[in-house]
PDB file of C-alpha atoms and ligand atoms in Angstrom:
ATOM      1  CA  MET A   1      12.167 137.577 112.927  1.00 57.00           C
ATOM      2  CA  ALA A   2      10.386 136.830 109.539  1.00 58.00           C
ATOM      3  CA  ALA A   3       9.372 139.329 107.616  1.00 63.00           C
ATOM      4  CA  LEU A   4       6.182 138.770 105.383  1.00 68.00           C
ATOM      5  CA  LYS A   5       5.697 139.732 101.883  1.00 65.00           C
ATOM      6  CA  VAL A   6       3.041 141.770 101.833  1.00 66.00           C
ATOM      7  CA  GLU A   7       1.698 142.085  98.254  1.00 69.00           C
ATOM      8  CA  TRP A   8       0.066 145.849  97.628  1.00 81.00           C
ATOM      9  CA  ASN A   9       0.030 149.433  99.771  1.00 90.00           C
ATOM     10  CA  ASP A  10      -1.772 151.767  98.411  1.00 92.00           C
ATOM     11  CA  TRP A  11      -0.472 154.715 100.184  1.00 96.00           C
ATOM     12  CA  CYS A  12      -0.259 157.705  97.970  1.00 96.00           C
ATOM     13  CA  PRO A  13       4.124 158.580  97.231  1.00 95.00           C
ATOM     14  CA  GLY A  14       5.462 160.099  98.934  1.00 94.00           C
ATOM     15  CA  CYS A  15       2.784 160.028 102.514  1.00 97.00           C
ATOM     16  CA  GLY A  16       3.686 159.828 105.782  1.00 97.00           C
ATOM     17  CA  ASN A  17       2.139 156.440 107.061  1.00 97.00           C
ATOM     18  CA  PHE A  18       5.514 154.825 105.199  1.00 97.00           C
ATOM     19  CA  GLY A  19       7.577 156.729 107.934  1.00 98.00           C
ATOM     20  CA  ILE A  20       5.477 155.510 110.951  1.00 98.00           C
ATOM     21  CA  LEU A  21       4.764 151.547 109.682  1.00 97.00           C
ATOM     22  CA  SER A  22       8.216 151.613 109.499  1.00 97.00           C
ATOM     23  CA  ALA A  23       9.347 153.122 113.008  1.00 98.00           C
ATOM     24  CA  GLU A  24       6.697 151.026 114.102  1.00 98.00           C
ATOM     25  CA  GLN A  25       8.401 147.837 112.344  1.00 97.00           C
ATOM     26  CA  GLN A  26      11.583 147.803 113.716  1.00 98.00           C
ATOM     27  CA  ALA A  27      10.298 149.141 117.085  1.00 98.00           C
ATOM     28  CA  ILE A  28       8.375 145.679 117.622  1.00 98.00           C
ATOM     29  CA  GLN A  29      11.581 143.476 116.064  1.00 97.00           C
ATOM     30  CA  GLU A  30      14.492 146.540 118.223  1.00 98.00           C
ATOM     31  CA  LEU A  31      12.882 145.356 121.494  1.00 98.00           C
ATOM     32  CA  GLY A  32      12.790 141.414 120.145  1.00 98.00           C
ATOM     33  CA  LEU A  33       8.643 141.058 120.998  1.00 98.00           C
ATOM     34  CA  ASP A  34       7.292 138.025 120.186  1.00 97.00           C
ATOM     35  CA  PRO A  35       5.062 138.436 117.807  1.00 96.00           C
ATOM     36  CA  LYS A  36       2.097 136.075 118.431  1.00 95.00           C
ATOM     37  CA  LYS A  37       2.102 138.527 121.334  1.00 97.00           C
ATOM     38  CA  VAL A  38       1.682 141.379 119.432  1.00 98.00           C
ATOM     39  CA  VAL A  39      -1.634 143.013 118.324  1.00 98.00           C
ATOM     40  CA  LEU A  40      -1.967 145.898 115.891  1.00 98.00           C
ATOM     41  CA  VAL A  41      -5.688 147.681 116.384  1.00 98.00           C
ATOM     42  CA  SER A  42      -6.705 149.916 113.580  1.00 97.00           C
ATOM     43  CA  GLY A  43      -9.405 152.399 112.865  1.00 96.00           C
ATOM     44  CA  ILE A  44     -10.804 153.937 109.980  1.00 96.00           C
ATOM     45  CA  GLY A  45      -9.031 155.776 107.472  1.00 95.00           C
ATOM     46  CA  CYS A  46      -5.539 155.687 105.853  1.00 95.00           C
ATOM     47  CA  SER A  47      -4.030 154.773 108.928  1.00 96.00           C
ATOM     48  CA  GLY A  48      -5.971 151.388 109.214  1.00 96.00           C
ATOM     49  CA  LYS A  49      -4.163 149.924 106.480  1.00 96.00           C
ATOM     50  CA  ILE A  50      -1.214 148.888 108.799  1.00 95.00           C
ATOM     51  CA  PRO A  51      -2.461 145.588 110.666  1.00 95.00           C
ATOM     52  CA  HIS A  52      -2.810 144.913 106.808  1.00 94.00           C
ATOM     53  CA  PHE A  53       0.139 146.431 105.583  1.00 95.00           C
ATOM     54  CA  ILE A  54       2.830 145.286 108.483  1.00 94.00           C
ATOM     55  CA  ARG A  55       5.663 142.821 107.013  1.00 92.00           C
ATOM     56  CA  LEU A  56       5.732 140.915 110.528  1.00 95.00           C
ATOM     57  CA  PRO A  57       3.356 137.965 111.570  1.00 94.00           C
ATOM     58  CA  VAL A  58       2.263 140.147 115.068  1.00 96.00           C
ATOM     59  CA  SER A  59      -1.995 139.481 114.995  1.00 96.00           C
ATOM     60  CA  GLY A  60      -4.526 143.042 113.871  1.00 96.00           C
ATOM     61  CA  ILE A  61      -7.632 144.109 113.800  1.00 96.00           C
ATOM     62  CA  HIS A  62      -8.951 146.484 110.790  1.00 96.00           C
ATOM     63  CA  THR A  63     -11.936 148.184 113.793  1.00 96.00           C
ATOM     64  CA  LEU A  64     -14.867 150.639 113.363  1.00 96.00           C
ATOM     65  CA  HIS A  65     -14.008 155.242 113.113  1.00 96.00           C
ATOM     66  CA  GLY A  66     -13.101 155.768 116.123  1.00 95.00           C
ATOM     67  CA  ARG A  67     -13.637 152.942 117.917  1.00 97.00           C
ATOM     68  CA  ALA A  68      -9.887 151.076 117.613  1.00 97.00           C
ATOM     69  CA  LEU A  69      -8.787 152.040 120.737  1.00 97.00           C
ATOM     70  CA  THR A  70     -12.594 151.049 122.348  1.00 97.00           C
ATOM     71  CA  PHE A  71     -11.456 147.050 120.929  1.00 97.00           C
ATOM     72  CA  ALA A  72      -7.570 147.273 122.256  1.00 98.00           C
ATOM     73  CA  ILE A  73      -8.785 148.234 125.534  1.00 97.00           C
ATOM     74  CA  GLY A  74     -11.253 145.074 125.032  1.00 96.00           C
ATOM     75  CA  VAL A  75      -7.792 142.670 123.873  1.00 97.00           C
ATOM     76  CA  LYS A  76      -5.685 144.633 126.359  1.00 97.00           C
ATOM     77  CA  LEU A  77      -7.859 143.357 129.552  1.00 95.00           C
ATOM     78  CA  ALA A  78      -9.188 139.554 128.481  1.00 94.00           C
ATOM     79  CA  ASN A  79      -5.545 139.074 127.888  1.00 96.00           C
ATOM     80  CA  PRO A  80      -2.557 141.565 129.365  1.00 97.00           C
ATOM     81  CA  SER A  81      -0.105 139.273 128.302  1.00 96.00           C
ATOM     82  CA  LEU A  82      -0.224 141.130 125.136  1.00 98.00           C
ATOM     83  CA  GLU A  83       1.355 144.204 123.087  1.00 98.00           C
ATOM     84  CA  VAL A  84      -1.624 146.749 122.096  1.00 98.00           C
ATOM     85  CA  ILE A  85      -0.826 149.168 119.744  1.00 98.00           C
ATOM     86  CA  VAL A  86      -3.491 151.808 118.411  1.00 98.00           C
ATOM     87  CA  ASN A  87      -3.295 152.865 115.129  1.00 98.00           C
ATOM     88  CA  GLY A  88      -5.390 155.325 114.405  1.00 97.00           C
ATOM     89  CA  GLY A  89      -5.606 159.152 111.935  1.00 97.00           C
ATOM     90  CA  ASP A  90      -6.800 162.576 114.184  1.00 96.00           C
ATOM     91  CA  GLY A  91      -9.898 162.472 112.299  1.00 95.00           C
ATOM     92  CA  ASP A  92     -10.406 158.593 113.826  1.00 96.00           C
ATOM     93  CA  GLN A  93      -9.659 158.922 117.561  1.00 97.00           C
ATOM     94  CA  LEU A  94      -9.629 163.261 117.838  1.00 97.00           C
ATOM     95  CA  GLY A  95     -13.489 163.019 115.894  1.00 96.00           C
ATOM     96  CA  ILE A  96     -15.745 160.491 116.241  1.00 95.00           C
ATOM     97  CA  GLY A  97     -13.307 158.582 118.303  1.00 96.00           C
ATOM     98  CA  VAL A  98     -12.626 161.992 121.033  1.00 97.00           C
ATOM     99  CA  GLY A  99     -15.004 161.178 123.992  1.00 97.00           C
ATOM    100  CA  HIS A 100     -13.637 157.373 124.088  1.00 97.00           C
ATOM    101  CA  PHE A 101      -9.807 158.373 123.777  1.00 97.00           C
ATOM    102  CA  VAL A 102     -10.060 161.268 126.671  1.00 98.00           C
ATOM    103  CA  SER A 103     -12.279 158.153 129.387  1.00 97.00           C
ATOM    104  CA  ALA A 104      -9.758 155.683 128.609  1.00 97.00           C
ATOM    105  CA  GLY A 105      -7.159 158.324 129.700  1.00 97.00           C
ATOM    106  CA  ARG A 106      -9.077 157.852 133.342  1.00 97.00           C
ATOM    107  CA  ARG A 107      -8.252 154.190 133.227  1.00 96.00           C
ATOM    108  CA  ASN A 108      -4.316 154.134 132.443  1.00 98.00           C
ATOM    109  CA  VAL A 109      -4.565 150.679 130.801  1.00 98.00           C
ATOM    110  CA  ASP A 110      -0.999 149.954 129.322  1.00 98.00           C
ATOM    111  CA  LEU A 111      -1.221 149.804 125.595  1.00 98.00           C
ATOM    112  CA  THR A 112       0.204 152.202 123.556  1.00 98.00           C
ATOM    113  CA  VAL A 113      -1.802 155.344 120.991  1.00 98.00           C
ATOM    114  CA  ILE A 114      -0.023 156.484 117.697  1.00 98.00           C
ATOM    115  CA  ILE A 115      -2.320 159.302 116.073  1.00 98.00           C
ATOM    116  CA  HIS A 116      -1.523 159.967 112.621  1.00 98.00           C
ATOM    117  CA  ASN A 117      -1.716 163.753 112.570  1.00 97.00           C
ATOM    118  CA  ASN A 118      -1.961 165.158 108.826  1.00 96.00           C
ATOM    119  CA  GLY A 119      -4.611 167.729 109.019  1.00 94.00           C
ATOM    120  CA  VAL A 120      -7.296 165.926 107.335  1.00 93.00           C
ATOM    121  CA  TYR A 121      -9.327 162.836 106.330  1.00 94.00           C
ATOM    122  CA  GLY A 122      -7.221 162.225 103.597  1.00 93.00           C
ATOM    123  CA  LEU A 123      -9.495 158.770 102.752  1.00 92.00           C
ATOM    124  CA  THR A 124     -12.543 160.650 102.258  1.00 91.00           C
ATOM    125  CA  LYS A 125     -10.493 163.392  99.524  1.00 91.00           C
ATOM    126  CA  GLY A 126      -8.724 166.072 102.555  1.00 92.00           C
ATOM    127  CA  GLN A 127     -11.983 167.704 104.318  1.00 94.00           C
ATOM    128  CA  ALA A 128     -10.942 169.322 107.146  1.00 94.00           C
ATOM    129  CA  SER A 129     -10.095 167.123 110.700  1.00 95.00           C
ATOM    130  CA  PRO A 130      -9.966 168.116 114.466  1.00 96.00           C
ATOM    131  CA  THR A 131      -5.573 169.313 114.538  1.00 97.00           C
ATOM    132  CA  LEU A 132      -6.215 171.451 111.403  1.00 96.00           C
ATOM    133  CA  LYS A 133      -6.173 174.840 112.602  1.00 96.00           C
ATOM    134  CA  LEU A 134      -8.502 177.852 112.715  1.00 97.00           C
ATOM    135  CA  GLY A 135      -7.578 179.527 109.338  1.00 97.00           C
ATOM    136  CA  ILE A 136      -5.804 177.382 107.223  1.00 95.00           C
ATOM    137  CA  LYS A 137      -7.161 176.797 104.027  1.00 96.00           C
ATOM    138  CA  THR A 138      -5.664 173.219 102.630  1.00 94.00           C
ATOM    139  CA  LYS A 139      -5.382 172.870  98.489  1.00 93.00           C
ATOM    140  CA  SER A 140      -8.739 170.097  98.941  1.00 92.00           C
ATOM    141  CA  LEU A 141     -10.651 172.339 101.161  1.00 95.00           C
ATOM    142  CA  PRO A 142     -13.646 175.745  99.507  1.00 95.00           C
ATOM    143  CA  LYS A 143     -12.805 178.243 102.282  1.00 96.00           C
ATOM    144  CA  PRO A 144     -11.063 178.591 104.767  1.00 97.00           C
ATOM    145  CA  ASN A 145     -10.891 176.214 107.910  1.00 96.00           C
ATOM    146  CA  ILE A 146     -13.873 177.351 110.232  1.00 97.00           C
ATOM    147  CA  ASN A 147     -12.690 175.188 113.341  1.00 97.00           C
ATOM    148  CA  SER A 148     -10.167 175.454 116.072  1.00 97.00           C
ATOM    149  CA  ASP A 149      -8.206 172.750 116.723  1.00 97.00           C
ATOM    150  CA  VAL A 150      -7.464 170.593 119.459  1.00 97.00           C
ATOM    151  CA  ASN A 151      -4.315 169.655 120.722  1.00 98.00           C
ATOM    152  CA  PRO A 152      -3.409 166.018 121.009  1.00 98.00           C
ATOM    153  CA  ILE A 153       0.028 167.080 123.344  1.00 98.00           C
ATOM    154  CA  ALA A 154      -2.147 168.826 125.886  1.00 98.00           C
ATOM    155  CA  LEU A 155      -5.583 166.342 125.510  1.00 98.00           C
ATOM    156  CA  ALA A 156      -4.133 163.366 126.252  1.00 98.00           C
ATOM    157  CA  ILE A 157      -2.026 165.200 130.020  1.00 98.00           C
ATOM    158  CA  SER A 158      -5.439 166.137 130.780  1.00 98.00           C
ATOM    159  CA  ALA A 159      -7.296 162.780 130.331  1.00 98.00           C
ATOM    160  CA  GLY A 160      -4.338 161.595 132.248  1.00 98.00           C
ATOM    161  CA  TYR A 161      -2.409 160.225 129.707  1.00 98.00           C
ATOM    162  CA  THR A 162       0.423 158.597 131.556  1.00 98.00           C
ATOM    163  CA  PHE A 163       2.859 158.752 128.441  1.00 98.00           C
ATOM    164  CA  VAL A 164       2.270 161.740 126.200  1.00 98.00           C
ATOM    165  CA  ALA A 165       4.593 162.401 123.512  1.00 98.00           C
ATOM    166  CA  ARG A 166       4.689 163.495 119.272  1.00 98.00           C
ATOM    167  CA  GLY A 167       7.068 162.473 116.665  1.00 98.00           C
ATOM    168  CA  TYR A 168       8.157 163.152 112.712  1.00 98.00           C
ATOM    169  CA  ALA A 169       6.324 160.187 110.091  1.00 98.00           C
ATOM    170  CA  TYR A 170       9.692 161.697 107.859  1.00 98.00           C
ATOM    171  CA  ASP A 171      12.032 161.115 110.975  1.00 98.00           C
ATOM    172  CA  VAL A 172      12.165 157.479 111.340  1.00 98.00           C
ATOM    173  CA  LYS A 173      15.177 156.462 114.038  1.00 98.00           C
ATOM    174  CA  HIS A 174      13.677 159.371 116.548  1.00 98.00           C
ATOM    175  CA  LEU A 175       9.849 157.858 116.189  1.00 98.00           C
ATOM    176  CA  LYS A 176      11.096 153.972 116.063  1.00 98.00           C
ATOM    177  CA  GLU A 177      12.390 155.440 119.229  1.00 98.00           C
ATOM    178  CA  ILE A 178       9.180 156.712 121.209  1.00 98.00           C
ATOM    179  CA  ILE A 179       7.762 154.014 120.217  1.00 98.00           C
ATOM    180  CA  LYS A 180      10.271 151.598 121.864  1.00 98.00           C
ATOM    181  CA  LYS A 181       9.643 153.770 125.039  1.00 98.00           C
ATOM    182  CA  ALA A 182       5.928 153.831 124.817  1.00 98.00           C
ATOM    183  CA  ILE A 183       6.068 150.582 124.035  1.00 98.00           C
ATOM    184  CA  LYS A 184       8.384 149.301 127.617  1.00 98.00           C
ATOM    185  CA  HIS A 185       5.993 152.625 129.258  1.00 98.00           C
ATOM    186  CA  LYS A 186       3.919 151.102 132.040  1.00 98.00           C
ATOM    187  CA  GLY A 187       0.530 152.326 131.080  1.00 98.00           C
ATOM    188  CA  LEU A 188      -1.590 154.476 128.545  1.00 98.00           C
ATOM    189  CA  ALA A 189       0.717 156.174 125.980  1.00 98.00           C
ATOM    190  CA  MET A 190      -0.258 158.522 123.008  1.00 98.00           C
ATOM    191  CA  ILE A 191       2.403 159.629 120.492  1.00 98.00           C
ATOM    192  CA  ASP A 192       1.169 162.481 118.515  1.00 98.00           C
ATOM    193  CA  VAL A 193       2.768 161.955 114.356  1.00 98.00           C
ATOM    194  CA  LEU A 194       3.058 164.812 112.690  1.00 98.00           C
ATOM    195  CA  GLN A 195       2.251 162.997 108.876  1.00 97.00           C
ATOM    196  CA  PRO A 196       2.834 165.289 105.892  1.00 96.00           C
ATOM    197  CA  CYS A 197      -0.529 163.885 103.264  1.00 96.00           C
ATOM    198  CA  PRO A 198       0.935 164.909 101.008  1.00 96.00           C
ATOM    199  CA  THR A 199      -2.358 164.563  98.141  1.00 95.00           C
ATOM    200  CA  TYR A 200      -4.707 166.289 100.124  1.00 94.00           C
ATOM    201  CA  ASN A 201      -2.731 169.328 103.149  1.00 94.00           C
ATOM    202  CA  ASP A 202      -0.769 171.179 100.962  1.00 94.00           C
ATOM    203  CA  ILE A 203       0.452 173.646 104.204  1.00 94.00           C
ATOM    204  CA  HIS A 204       2.094 170.781 106.680  1.00 95.00           C
ATOM    205  CA  THR A 205       4.531 169.384 104.110  1.00 96.00           C
ATOM    206  CA  LYS A 206       7.377 167.481 104.579  1.00 96.00           C
ATOM    207  CA  GLU A 207       9.500 171.133 103.709  1.00 96.00           C
ATOM    208  CA  TYR A 208       7.810 172.392 106.590  1.00 97.00           C
ATOM    209  CA  TYR A 209       8.136 170.276 108.940  1.00 97.00           C
ATOM    210  CA  ASP A 210      11.156 169.821 107.869  1.00 97.00           C
ATOM    211  CA  LYS A 211      12.699 173.115 108.637  1.00 97.00           C
ATOM    212  CA  ARG A 212      10.776 173.413 112.221  1.00 98.00           C
ATOM    213  CA  VAL A 213      11.204 170.407 114.072  1.00 98.00           C
ATOM    214  CA  TYR A 214      13.382 170.247 116.554  1.00 98.00           C
ATOM    215  CA  LYS A 215      14.221 167.656 119.189  1.00 98.00           C
ATOM    216  CA  LEU A 216      13.031 168.332 123.268  1.00 98.00           C
ATOM    217  CA  ASP A 217      16.200 165.756 123.989  1.00 96.00           C
ATOM    218  CA  ASP A 218      18.324 168.692 122.774  1.00 95.00           C
ATOM    219  CA  ASP A 219      17.443 170.383 125.676  1.00 95.00           C
ATOM    220  CA  PRO A 220      19.132 169.148 128.686  1.00 96.00           C
ATOM    221  CA  GLY A 221      17.678 170.887 131.024  1.00 96.00           C
ATOM    222  CA  TRP A 222      14.464 169.494 129.623  1.00 97.00           C
ATOM    223  CA  ASP A 223      12.805 166.684 131.796  1.00 97.00           C
ATOM    224  CA  PRO A 224       9.433 164.943 131.478  1.00 98.00           C
ATOM    225  CA  VAL A 225       9.481 162.271 134.032  1.00 98.00           C
ATOM    226  CA  VAL A 226       7.837 162.335 136.838  1.00 98.00           C
ATOM    227  CA  LYS A 227       9.906 160.423 139.692  1.00 98.00           C
ATOM    228  CA  LYS A 228       7.664 161.771 143.335  1.00 97.00           C
ATOM    229  CA  PRO A 229       4.282 162.089 143.307  1.00 97.00           C
ATOM    230  CA  GLU A 230       4.845 165.700 143.978  1.00 97.00           C
ATOM    231  CA  GLU A 231       6.124 166.324 141.157  1.00 97.00           C
ATOM    232  CA  ALA A 232       3.595 165.847 138.556  1.00 97.00           C
ATOM    233  CA  GLU A 233       1.407 169.064 138.348  1.00 97.00           C
ATOM    234  CA  ASP A 234       4.479 171.096 138.172  1.00 98.00           C
ATOM    235  CA  LYS A 235       5.705 168.647 134.583  1.00 98.00           C
ATOM    236  CA  MET A 236       2.104 168.054 133.931  1.00 98.00           C
ATOM    237  CA  SER A 237       1.980 172.506 133.612  1.00 98.00           C
ATOM    238  CA  LYS A 238       5.198 171.923 131.244  1.00 98.00           C
ATOM    239  CA  ALA A 239       4.797 170.125 129.219  1.00 98.00           C
ATOM    240  CA  ILE A 240       1.019 171.456 128.548  1.00 98.00           C
ATOM    241  CA  LEU A 241       3.209 174.971 128.021  1.00 98.00           C
ATOM    242  CA  LYS A 242       5.009 173.149 125.934  1.00 98.00           C
ATOM    243  CA  SER A 243       2.483 171.879 123.435  1.00 98.00           C
ATOM    244  CA  THR A 244       1.081 174.840 122.361  1.00 97.00           C
ATOM    245  CA  GLU A 245       4.946 176.185 121.031  1.00 97.00           C
ATOM    246  CA  TRP A 246       4.052 175.866 116.848  1.00 95.00           C
ATOM    247  CA  GLY A 247       4.977 177.735 114.453  1.00 93.00           C
ATOM    248  CA  ASP A 248       8.853 178.368 113.561  1.00 96.00           C
ATOM    249  CA  ARG A 249       9.393 175.419 115.984  1.00 97.00           C
ATOM    250  CA  ILE A 250       8.283 172.687 116.977  1.00 98.00           C
ATOM    251  CA  PRO A 251       9.047 170.443 119.471  1.00 98.00           C
ATOM    252  CA  ILE A 252       8.937 166.288 119.146  1.00 98.00           C
ATOM    253  CA  GLY A 253      10.317 163.890 121.453  1.00 98.00           C
ATOM    254  CA  VAL A 254       8.545 162.270 125.027  1.00 98.00           C
ATOM    255  CA  PHE A 255       6.339 165.901 126.613  1.00 98.00           C
ATOM    256  CA  TYR A 256       5.394 163.705 129.668  1.00 98.00           C
ATOM    257  CA  GLN A 257       5.469 160.807 131.779  1.00 98.00           C
ATOM    258  CA  ASN A 258       4.847 159.845 135.128  1.00 98.00           C
ATOM    259  CA  GLU A 259       4.716 155.203 135.565  1.00 98.00           C
ATOM    260  CA  LEU A 260       3.777 156.315 139.295  1.00 98.00           C
ATOM    261  CA  VAL A 261      -0.296 155.505 138.601  1.00 98.00           C
ATOM    262  CA  SER A 262      -1.145 152.432 138.734  1.00 98.00           C
ATOM    263  CA  THR A 263      -2.365 150.567 135.068  1.00 98.00           C
ATOM    264  CA  TYR A 264      -5.584 149.307 135.050  1.00 97.00           C
ATOM    265  CA  GLU A 265      -5.477 146.007 134.747  1.00 96.00           C
ATOM    266  CA  GLN A 266      -2.820 146.255 138.564  1.00 96.00           C
ATOM    267  CA  ARG A 267      -6.635 148.121 139.432  1.00 96.00           C
ATOM    268  CA  ILE A 268      -8.405 144.776 138.481  1.00 94.00           C
ATOM    269  CA  ALA A 269      -6.063 142.647 140.197  1.00 94.00           C
ATOM    270  CA  GLU A 270      -6.790 144.131 143.441  1.00 94.00           C
ATOM    271  CA  ARG A 271      -9.848 143.426 143.130  1.00 91.00           C
ATOM    272  CA  SER A 272     -10.229 140.137 141.667  1.00 89.00           C
ATOM    273  CA  PRO A 273      -6.205 138.777 143.020  1.00 88.00           C
ATOM    274  CA  SER A 274      -6.344 135.651 140.223  1.00 88.00           C
ATOM    275  CA  TYR A 275      -7.214 138.515 137.578  1.00 91.00           C
ATOM    276  CA  LEU A 276      -3.121 138.661 136.340  1.00 93.00           C
ATOM    277  CA  ASP A 277      -2.553 134.638 136.277  1.00 92.00           C
ATOM    278  CA  ASN A 278      -5.771 133.920 135.057  1.00 89.00           C
ATOM    279  CA  PRO A 279      -7.353 136.702 132.655  1.00 89.00           C
ATOM    280  CA  PRO A 280     -10.833 135.992 130.573  1.00 86.00           C
ATOM    281  CA  ALA A 281      -8.871 134.583 127.098  1.00 88.00           C
ATOM    282  CA  HIS A 282      -7.487 132.099 130.222  1.00 86.00           C
ATOM    283  CA  ASP A 283     -10.764 130.997 130.740  1.00 81.00           C
ATOM    284  CA  VAL A 284     -11.546 127.258 129.403  1.00 82.00           C
ATOM    285  CA  ILE A 285     -14.001 127.244 127.314  1.00 79.00           C
ATOM    286  CA  GLU A 286     -14.801 123.748 125.939  1.00 85.00           C
ATOM    287  CA  PHE A 287     -13.664 120.073 126.649  1.00 86.00           C
ATOM    288  CA  GLU A 288     -13.270 117.664 124.912  1.00 87.00           C
ATOM    289  CA  GLY A 289     -15.148 119.214 121.932  1.00 87.00           C
ATOM    290  CA  LYS A 290     -17.962 120.354 124.410  1.00 86.00           C
ATOM    291  CA  PRO A 291     -19.029 123.546 125.217  1.00 85.00           C
ATOM    292  CA  THR A 292     -17.851 124.138 129.468  1.00 84.00           C
ATOM    293  CA  THR A 293     -20.722 126.696 129.691  1.00 77.00           C
ATOM    294  CA  ASP A 294     -23.669 126.765 128.571  1.00 78.00           C
ATOM    295  CA  ILE A 295     -24.702 130.086 126.629  1.00 74.00           C
ATOM    296  CA  GLU A 296     -28.514 129.519 127.781  1.00 80.00           C
ATOM    297  CA  ASP A 297     -27.098 129.879 131.594  1.00 73.00           C
ATOM    298  CA  ILE A 298     -24.662 133.440 130.852  1.00 65.00           C
ATOM    299  CA  LEU A 299     -27.891 134.835 129.107  1.00 69.00           C
ATOM    300  CA  LYS A 300     -30.388 134.253 131.722  1.00 74.00           C
ATOM    301  CA  GLU A 301     -27.638 135.500 134.449  1.00 62.00           C
ATOM    302  CA  ARG A 302     -26.919 139.071 132.264  1.00 57.00           C
ATOM    303  CA  ARG A 303     -30.605 139.406 131.367  1.00 71.00           C
ATOM    304  CA  VAL A 304     -32.447 142.040 132.921  1.00 58.00           C
TER     305      VAL A 304
HETATM  306 FE1  SF4 B 401      -1.053 159.129 103.097  1.00 72.20          FE
HETATM  307 FE2  SF4 B 401      -3.342 161.779 102.114  1.00 72.20          FE
HETATM  308 FE3  SF4 B 401      -2.822 159.564 100.074  1.00 72.20          FE
HETATM  309 FE4  SF4 B 401      -4.254 158.831 102.487  1.00 72.20          FE
HETATM  310  S1  SF4 B 401      -4.664 160.140 101.244  1.00 72.20           S
HETATM  311  S2  SF4 B 401      -2.545 157.838 101.078  1.00 72.20           S
HETATM  312  S3  SF4 B 401      -2.931 160.204 103.462  1.00 72.20           S
HETATM  313  S4  SF4 B 401      -1.289 160.465 101.722  1.00 72.20           S
END
């Protein structure tokens, strides 16, 4: 796959976003995905620049604050043959976008959501974002954080995401493998990526994470994959409990995976059997330079 020359990148030196971009790029390449069939959808924040900075000829949409997931669902449902990846910060997806984040779980659309979790709103000078814990004071806050934090892993599992994992931006090799698993997963996948922001978060630094993160894969007793429907509840509970481990040890890896739940695309196809072969994006909208449909007719149908 040919790499594109990127002329500029304005992330701060040492930003964890570089590791996420590198892992995502390598995952797309190693899976041999056709770049014409890959769409990156981002929200607002430092992470929102991923579609601009990637060095692959994929498609990208830099959308509105908190709305990347809704755009991504629209892209995927219009053309289910595309591989759709959402990139957004914890503020973007778990703050203003949290309603969309939760409701997406009920649908289980087959796409991948990557959260750049740095605990701050980096683009707007480091205000506390939803994953920063109560009482923590980063160098950009005048006083310690007054809010409790959101646990992205527990929230995603409770909402119905069928692949839930955590990665670390400075362990690019491990993160790449997690992203590959998420892309291959049939259903809605979420990866919470611990992403140091050296400019505004002086607590959750590379040094902080390097000595704490450990891999769930190293525990031979850890098996996050649901193989029979009756296992789902127990594996969900174990994953949520594991996600509360935060302190001297912080687990990374796959927390939960269940491919026994139907995807939204499958549910649509059950009602509309031609959907997968002839999705909306394949509709012929013009013939010999003339529109095949009169927009006025469509508008008349839709008026209430
Ligand atoms: Fe990265 Fe933080 Fe700089 Fe944004 S402000 S580019 S998150 S280091």
